[in-house]
Amino acid sequence: MFSADEASRGLGIELVEHGEGTAVVRMTVSPAMVNGHRIAHGGFVFLLADTAFACACNSYGPVTVAAGADIVFVAPAREGDVLVARAEERARYGRSGIYDVSVHRGEELIAEFRGRSRSARDDGRGAPDDAGSRSARDDTAREAPGTTTKESR
């Protein structure tokens, strides 16, 4: 999956380690990644963490995408900083998963990211189904009893 990720590789992100449910990626903050305050733009820090998350949640084989994610910025990163993001699986259930990613500069914590994943079903032609399709939404409602969705009202 990572070898086909043009966005991450284009920013110089390197896959350092990977295993089942885990991944470590690294990126150097370039001059093009800093904002008007001369600190790393949060979008690039998010992208680094999201790349680690993507590598970890796709480590089992089925095409897996983000269902949601959030990030807490703890300290600023600056031009020239080498950031390392370490993703670890917290839970997998059905086609869903929860992953935590810590972004560090050396020993200093820069950000904490939590990603929620969803494995796509295969449509029989080797391509994942549309995560926004009615069948995917219906499966979500069936897998989470007691959840009220627009379709179940």
Short mmCIF file of N, CA and C in Angstrom, two decimals, residues 16-149:
data_model
loop_
_atom_site.label_atom_id
_atom_site.label_comp_id
_atom_site.label_asym_id
_atom_site.label_seq_id
_atom_site.Cartn_x
_atom_site.Cartn_y
_atom_site.Cartn_z
N VAL A 16 9.57 3.16 8.15
CA VAL A 16 10.73 2.68 8.90
C VAL A 16 10.53 1.25 9.38
N GLU A 17 9.35 0.96 9.93
CA GLU A 17 9.02 -0.37 10.45
C GLU A 17 7.55 -0.64 10.18
N HIS A 18 7.21 -1.92 10.05
CA HIS A 18 5.79 -2.28 9.96
C HIS A 18 5.61 -3.73 10.38
N GLY A 19 4.45 -4.00 10.93
CA GLY A 19 4.08 -5.34 11.34
C GLY A 19 2.57 -5.39 11.47
N GLU A 20 2.03 -6.50 11.94
CA GLU A 20 0.58 -6.60 12.07
C GLU A 20 0.08 -5.58 13.09
N GLY A 21 -0.71 -4.63 12.60
CA GLY A 21 -1.31 -3.63 13.47
C GLY A 21 -0.38 -2.53 13.94
N THR A 22 0.83 -2.47 13.39
CA THR A 22 1.79 -1.44 13.79
C THR A 22 2.52 -0.88 12.57
N ALA A 23 3.03 0.34 12.74
CA ALA A 23 3.86 0.95 11.70
C ALA A 23 4.59 2.14 12.30
N VAL A 24 5.78 2.40 11.77
CA VAL A 24 6.56 3.58 12.15
C VAL A 24 6.97 4.27 10.86
N VAL A 25 6.67 5.58 10.77
CA VAL A 25 7.07 6.38 9.61
C VAL A 25 7.83 7.60 10.10
N ARG A 26 8.63 8.17 9.17
CA ARG A 26 9.49 9.31 9.52
C ARG A 26 9.42 10.36 8.42
N MET A 27 9.51 11.63 8.84
CA MET A 27 9.47 12.74 7.89
C MET A 27 10.30 13.90 8.46
N THR A 28 11.04 14.58 7.58
CA THR A 28 11.75 15.79 7.96
C THR A 28 10.89 16.99 7.55
N VAL A 29 10.67 17.92 8.45
CA VAL A 29 9.87 19.12 8.17
C VAL A 29 10.67 20.01 7.21
N SER A 30 10.14 20.21 6.02
CA SER A 30 10.81 21.01 4.99
C SER A 30 10.35 22.47 5.08
N PRO A 31 11.04 23.37 4.41
CA PRO A 31 10.62 24.79 4.40
C PRO A 31 9.19 24.96 3.87
N ALA A 32 8.77 24.11 2.94
CA ALA A 32 7.42 24.21 2.38
C ALA A 32 6.34 23.76 3.35
N MET A 33 6.73 23.17 4.49
CA MET A 33 5.76 22.64 5.45
C MET A 33 5.51 23.57 6.64
N VAL A 34 6.18 24.72 6.67
CA VAL A 34 5.99 25.62 7.81
C VAL A 34 4.98 26.71 7.46
N ASN A 35 4.25 27.15 8.48
CA ASN A 35 3.23 28.18 8.28
C ASN A 35 3.80 29.57 8.59
N GLY A 36 2.93 30.57 8.67
CA GLY A 36 3.35 31.95 8.92
C GLY A 36 3.97 32.18 10.28
N HIS A 37 3.79 31.25 11.21
CA HIS A 37 4.41 31.34 12.54
C HIS A 37 5.77 30.65 12.57
N ARG A 38 6.19 30.12 11.39
CA ARG A 38 7.46 29.41 11.24
C ARG A 38 7.47 28.08 12.01
N ILE A 39 6.28 27.50 12.20
CA ILE A 39 6.18 26.16 12.78
C ILE A 39 5.51 25.25 11.75
N ALA A 40 5.67 23.95 11.94
CA ALA A 40 5.09 23.01 10.98
C ALA A 40 3.58 23.17 10.95
N HIS A 41 3.03 23.28 9.77
CA HIS A 41 1.59 23.35 9.59
C HIS A 41 0.98 22.05 10.13
N GLY A 42 -0.07 22.17 10.91
CA GLY A 42 -0.70 21.00 11.52
C GLY A 42 -1.16 19.97 10.52
N GLY A 43 -1.52 20.40 9.32
CA GLY A 43 -1.95 19.46 8.30
C GLY A 43 -0.87 18.47 7.92
N PHE A 44 0.39 18.90 7.94
CA PHE A 44 1.49 17.99 7.62
C PHE A 44 1.75 17.02 8.76
N VAL A 45 1.61 17.48 9.99
CA VAL A 45 1.76 16.59 11.15
C VAL A 45 0.64 15.55 11.12
N PHE A 46 -0.59 16.00 10.81
CA PHE A 46 -1.73 15.08 10.69
C PHE A 46 -1.45 14.06 9.58
N LEU A 47 -0.96 14.53 8.43
CA LEU A 47 -0.70 13.63 7.30
C LEU A 47 0.33 12.56 7.68
N LEU A 48 1.37 12.95 8.42
CA LEU A 48 2.37 11.98 8.86
C LEU A 48 1.72 10.92 9.75
N ALA A 49 0.94 11.36 10.74
CA ALA A 49 0.27 10.42 11.63
C ALA A 49 -0.72 9.55 10.85
N ASP A 50 -1.44 10.14 9.92
CA ASP A 50 -2.41 9.40 9.12
C ASP A 50 -1.73 8.35 8.26
N THR A 51 -0.54 8.64 7.78
CA THR A 51 0.21 7.66 6.99
C THR A 51 0.60 6.46 7.85
N ALA A 52 1.06 6.71 9.08
CA ALA A 52 1.39 5.60 9.99
C ALA A 52 0.14 4.78 10.27
N PHE A 53 -0.97 5.45 10.53
CA PHE A 53 -2.26 4.79 10.76
C PHE A 53 -2.64 3.93 9.56
N ALA A 54 -2.54 4.47 8.36
CA ALA A 54 -2.90 3.73 7.14
C ALA A 54 -2.04 2.48 6.98
N CYS A 55 -0.75 2.60 7.24
CA CYS A 55 0.13 1.44 7.11
C CYS A 55 -0.22 0.38 8.15
N ALA A 56 -0.52 0.81 9.37
CA ALA A 56 -0.86 -0.16 10.43
C ALA A 56 -2.19 -0.86 10.16
N CYS A 57 -3.21 -0.10 9.79
CA CYS A 57 -4.53 -0.74 9.63
C CYS A 57 -4.65 -1.53 8.33
N ASN A 58 -3.75 -1.29 7.37
CA ASN A 58 -3.74 -2.09 6.14
C ASN A 58 -2.79 -3.27 6.22
N SER A 59 -2.20 -3.52 7.38
CA SER A 59 -1.20 -4.57 7.52
C SER A 59 -1.78 -5.97 7.47
N TYR A 60 -3.09 -6.11 7.57
CA TYR A 60 -3.71 -7.44 7.57
C TYR A 60 -4.14 -7.90 6.19
N GLY A 61 -4.11 -7.02 5.20
CA GLY A 61 -4.45 -7.44 3.85
C GLY A 61 -5.64 -6.77 3.22
N PRO A 62 -6.84 -6.83 3.81
CA PRO A 62 -7.98 -6.19 3.14
C PRO A 62 -7.78 -4.68 3.04
N VAL A 63 -8.28 -4.09 1.95
CA VAL A 63 -8.23 -2.63 1.80
C VAL A 63 -8.96 -2.00 2.96
N THR A 64 -8.27 -1.13 3.68
CA THR A 64 -8.83 -0.50 4.87
C THR A 64 -8.64 1.00 4.76
N VAL A 65 -9.68 1.76 5.08
CA VAL A 65 -9.64 3.21 4.97
C VAL A 65 -10.03 3.85 6.31
N ALA A 66 -9.81 5.13 6.40
CA ALA A 66 -10.17 5.86 7.61
C ALA A 66 -11.67 6.09 7.65
N ALA A 67 -12.26 5.81 8.79
CA ALA A 67 -13.67 6.14 9.04
C ALA A 67 -13.74 7.46 9.80
N GLY A 68 -12.64 7.84 10.43
CA GLY A 68 -12.56 9.10 11.16
C GLY A 68 -11.23 9.17 11.88
N ALA A 69 -10.85 10.37 12.25
CA ALA A 69 -9.59 10.56 12.98
C ALA A 69 -9.60 11.92 13.63
N ASP A 70 -8.83 12.02 14.72
CA ASP A 70 -8.63 13.33 15.35
C ASP A 70 -7.22 13.39 15.89
N ILE A 71 -6.77 14.60 16.16
CA ILE A 71 -5.40 14.81 16.59
C ILE A 71 -5.36 15.88 17.68
N VAL A 72 -4.43 15.73 18.59
CA VAL A 72 -4.16 16.73 19.62
C VAL A 72 -2.71 17.16 19.42
N PHE A 73 -2.50 18.46 19.17
CA PHE A 73 -1.15 18.99 19.01
C PHE A 73 -0.62 19.36 20.39
N VAL A 74 0.54 18.83 20.75
CA VAL A 74 1.10 19.00 22.08
C VAL A 74 2.24 20.03 22.08
N ALA A 75 3.07 20.00 21.06
CA ALA A 75 4.21 20.92 20.96
C ALA A 75 4.45 21.22 19.47
N PRO A 76 5.00 22.40 19.17
CA PRO A 76 5.25 22.73 17.76
C PRO A 76 6.48 22.01 17.22
N ALA A 77 6.45 21.74 15.93
CA ALA A 77 7.62 21.23 15.21
C ALA A 77 8.11 22.36 14.32
N ARG A 78 9.36 22.35 14.00
CA ARG A 78 9.97 23.42 13.22
C ARG A 78 10.72 22.86 12.01
N GLU A 79 11.01 23.75 11.08
CA GLU A 79 11.77 23.38 9.89
C GLU A 79 13.03 22.62 10.29
N GLY A 80 13.28 21.53 9.62
CA GLY A 80 14.47 20.71 9.89
C GLY A 80 14.25 19.61 10.91
N ASP A 81 13.15 19.69 11.67
CA ASP A 81 12.87 18.64 12.66
C ASP A 81 12.57 17.32 11.95
N VAL A 82 13.08 16.25 12.52
CA VAL A 82 12.75 14.91 12.05
C VAL A 82 11.66 14.38 12.97
N LEU A 83 10.50 14.12 12.40
CA LEU A 83 9.35 13.62 13.16
C LEU A 83 9.16 12.14 12.89
N VAL A 84 8.87 11.41 13.94
CA VAL A 84 8.62 9.97 13.83
C VAL A 84 7.24 9.69 14.39
N ALA A 85 6.41 9.00 13.60
CA ALA A 85 5.06 8.62 14.01
C ALA A 85 5.00 7.12 14.19
N ARG A 86 4.55 6.69 15.36
CA ARG A 86 4.44 5.27 15.69
C ARG A 86 2.96 4.93 15.89
N ALA A 87 2.42 4.04 15.05
CA ALA A 87 1.01 3.63 15.12
C ALA A 87 0.91 2.27 15.78
N GLU A 88 -0.09 2.14 16.66
CA GLU A 88 -0.36 0.87 17.33
C GLU A 88 -1.85 0.60 17.36
N GLU A 89 -2.20 -0.61 16.99
CA GLU A 89 -3.60 -1.03 17.04
C GLU A 89 -4.06 -1.11 18.49
N ARG A 90 -5.26 -0.59 18.75
CA ARG A 90 -5.86 -0.70 20.09
C ARG A 90 -6.97 -1.73 20.10
N ALA A 91 -7.74 -1.82 18.99
CA ALA A 91 -8.84 -2.79 18.92
C ALA A 91 -9.20 -3.03 17.46
N ARG A 92 -9.60 -4.28 17.16
CA ARG A 92 -10.20 -4.62 15.87
C ARG A 92 -11.46 -5.39 16.17
N TYR A 93 -12.54 -5.02 15.51
CA TYR A 93 -13.82 -5.70 15.73
C TYR A 93 -14.60 -5.64 14.43
N GLY A 94 -15.02 -6.79 13.94
CA GLY A 94 -15.68 -6.85 12.64
C GLY A 94 -14.75 -6.27 11.59
N ARG A 95 -15.27 -5.32 10.83
CA ARG A 95 -14.46 -4.65 9.81
C ARG A 95 -13.91 -3.32 10.30
N SER A 96 -14.01 -3.04 11.60
CA SER A 96 -13.59 -1.76 12.17
C SER A 96 -12.37 -1.92 13.06
N GLY A 97 -11.67 -0.80 13.28
CA GLY A 97 -10.51 -0.82 14.15
C GLY A 97 -10.25 0.55 14.75
N ILE A 98 -9.48 0.56 15.83
CA ILE A 98 -9.06 1.80 16.49
C ILE A 98 -7.55 1.74 16.62
N TYR A 99 -6.89 2.83 16.22
CA TYR A 99 -5.43 2.90 16.23
C TYR A 99 -4.99 4.21 16.86
N ASP A 100 -3.95 4.15 17.68
CA ASP A 100 -3.34 5.35 18.26
C ASP A 100 -1.99 5.57 17.62
N VAL A 101 -1.69 6.84 17.34
CA VAL A 101 -0.41 7.21 16.74
C VAL A 101 0.20 8.33 17.57
N SER A 102 1.44 8.14 18.00
CA SER A 102 2.19 9.18 18.70
C SER A 102 3.24 9.73 17.75
N VAL A 103 3.32 11.06 17.67
CA VAL A 103 4.32 11.73 16.83
C VAL A 103 5.35 12.36 17.75
N HIS A 104 6.61 12.01 17.54
CA HIS A 104 7.71 12.52 18.38
C HIS A 104 8.78 13.21 17.55
N ARG A 105 9.48 14.13 18.19
CA ARG A 105 10.74 14.69 17.71
C ARG A 105 11.75 14.23 18.77
N GLY A 106 12.54 13.24 18.44
CA GLY A 106 13.41 12.64 19.45
C GLY A 106 12.53 12.05 20.54
N GLU A 107 12.75 12.45 21.78
CA GLU A 107 11.95 11.98 22.91
C GLU A 107 10.73 12.86 23.18
N GLU A 108 10.65 14.02 22.52
CA GLU A 108 9.56 14.97 22.80
C GLU A 108 8.29 14.64 22.02
N LEU A 109 7.19 14.57 22.71
CA LEU A 109 5.89 14.32 22.09
C LEU A 109 5.43 15.58 21.36
N ILE A 110 5.06 15.43 20.12
CA ILE A 110 4.56 16.54 19.29
C ILE A 110 3.04 16.47 19.17
N ALA A 111 2.50 15.26 18.96
CA ALA A 111 1.05 15.12 18.76
C ALA A 111 0.60 13.69 19.06
N GLU A 112 -0.68 13.58 19.42
CA GLU A 112 -1.35 12.28 19.60
C GLU A 112 -2.54 12.24 18.65
N PHE A 113 -2.65 11.15 17.92
CA PHE A 113 -3.66 10.96 16.87
C PHE A 113 -4.41 9.68 17.18
N ARG A 114 -5.72 9.70 16.99
CA ARG A 114 -6.51 8.46 17.09
C ARG A 114 -7.28 8.31 15.78
N GLY A 115 -7.11 7.14 15.16
CA GLY A 115 -7.79 6.85 13.91
C GLY A 115 -8.75 5.69 14.06
N ARG A 116 -9.87 5.79 13.37
CA ARG A 116 -10.87 4.74 13.33
C ARG A 116 -10.92 4.22 11.90
N SER A 117 -10.74 2.92 11.74
CA SER A 117 -10.65 2.33 10.40
C SER A 117 -11.87 1.50 10.06
N ARG A 118 -12.01 1.26 8.77
CA ARG A 118 -13.08 0.41 8.26
C ARG A 118 -12.53 -0.35 7.07
N SER A 119 -12.57 -1.68 7.13
CA SER A 119 -12.13 -2.50 6.00
C SER A 119 -13.26 -2.58 4.99
N ALA A 120 -12.92 -2.35 3.74
CA ALA A 120 -13.91 -2.38 2.67
C ALA A 120 -14.15 -3.82 2.25
N ARG A 121 -15.38 -4.09 1.86
CA ARG A 121 -15.70 -5.40 1.31
C ARG A 121 -15.25 -5.45 -0.14
N ASP A 122 -14.91 -6.62 -0.59
CA ASP A 122 -14.53 -6.82 -1.99
C ASP A 122 -15.81 -6.98 -2.81
N ASP A 123 -15.87 -6.31 -3.95
CA ASP A 123 -17.07 -6.38 -4.79
C ASP A 123 -17.05 -7.57 -5.74
N GLY A 124 -16.09 -8.48 -5.59
CA GLY A 124 -16.00 -9.65 -6.46
C GLY A 124 -15.12 -9.43 -7.67
N ARG A 125 -14.73 -8.18 -7.92
CA ARG A 125 -13.87 -7.87 -9.06
C ARG A 125 -12.50 -7.39 -8.60
N GLY A 126 -12.19 -7.59 -7.32
CA GLY A 126 -10.90 -7.18 -6.80
C GLY A 126 -10.85 -5.74 -6.34
N ALA A 127 -12.00 -5.05 -6.37
CA ALA A 127 -12.03 -3.64 -5.96
C ALA A 127 -12.93 -3.51 -4.74
N PRO A 128 -12.55 -2.67 -3.80
CA PRO A 128 -13.40 -2.48 -2.62
C PRO A 128 -14.69 -1.78 -3.00
N ASP A 129 -15.75 -2.06 -2.23
CA ASP A 129 -17.01 -1.36 -2.48
C ASP A 129 -16.88 0.09 -2.03
N ASP A 130 -17.83 0.92 -2.40
CA ASP A 130 -17.86 2.32 -2.01
C ASP A 130 -18.26 2.40 -0.55
N ALA A 131 -17.38 2.95 0.28
CA ALA A 131 -17.67 3.05 1.72
C ALA A 131 -18.92 3.86 1.99
N GLY A 132 -19.32 4.68 1.05
CA GLY A 132 -20.52 5.50 1.23
C GLY A 132 -21.76 4.86 0.65
N SER A 133 -21.65 3.64 0.13
CA SER A 133 -22.81 3.01 -0.49
C SER A 133 -23.83 2.60 0.57
N ARG A 134 -25.06 2.38 0.12
CA ARG A 134 -26.11 1.98 1.05
C ARG A 134 -25.76 0.68 1.76
N SER A 135 -25.15 -0.29 1.03
CA SER A 135 -24.83 -1.57 1.68
C SER A 135 -23.82 -1.37 2.81
N ALA A 136 -22.84 -0.49 2.62
CA ALA A 136 -21.86 -0.23 3.68
C ALA A 136 -22.54 0.43 4.88
N ARG A 137 -23.46 1.37 4.62
CA ARG A 137 -24.16 2.03 5.72
C ARG A 137 -25.05 1.03 6.45
N ASP A 138 -25.72 0.15 5.70
CA ASP A 138 -26.59 -0.84 6.34
C ASP A 138 -25.78 -1.80 7.20
N ASP A 139 -24.59 -2.22 6.73
CA ASP A 139 -23.74 -3.10 7.52
C ASP A 139 -23.33 -2.43 8.82
N THR A 140 -23.04 -1.13 8.77
CA THR A 140 -22.64 -0.40 9.97
C THR A 140 -23.76 -0.45 11.00
N ALA A 141 -24.98 -0.22 10.55
CA ALA A 141 -26.12 -0.23 11.48
C ALA A 141 -26.31 -1.63 12.07
N ARG A 142 -26.14 -2.68 11.26
CA ARG A 142 -26.30 -4.04 11.77
C ARG A 142 -25.21 -4.40 12.77
N GLU A 143 -23.98 -3.93 12.54
CA GLU A 143 -22.87 -4.29 13.42
C GLU A 143 -22.87 -3.51 14.73
N ALA A 144 -23.63 -2.44 14.81
CA ALA A 144 -23.66 -1.63 16.04
C ALA A 144 -25.09 -1.56 16.55
N PRO A 145 -25.55 -2.64 17.22
CA PRO A 145 -26.94 -2.65 17.72
C PRO A 145 -27.23 -1.43 18.58
N GLY A 146 -28.42 -0.92 18.42
CA GLY A 146 -28.85 0.23 19.21
C GLY A 146 -28.46 1.55 18.57
N THR A 147 -27.69 1.51 17.48
CA THR A 147 -27.29 2.74 16.80
C THR A 147 -28.43 3.20 15.92
N THR A 148 -28.76 4.46 16.00
CA THR A 148 -29.79 5.01 15.14
C THR A 148 -29.11 5.69 13.96
N THR A 149 -29.50 5.28 12.78
CA THR A 149 -28.98 5.91 11.57
C THR A 149 -30.13 6.56 10.83
#
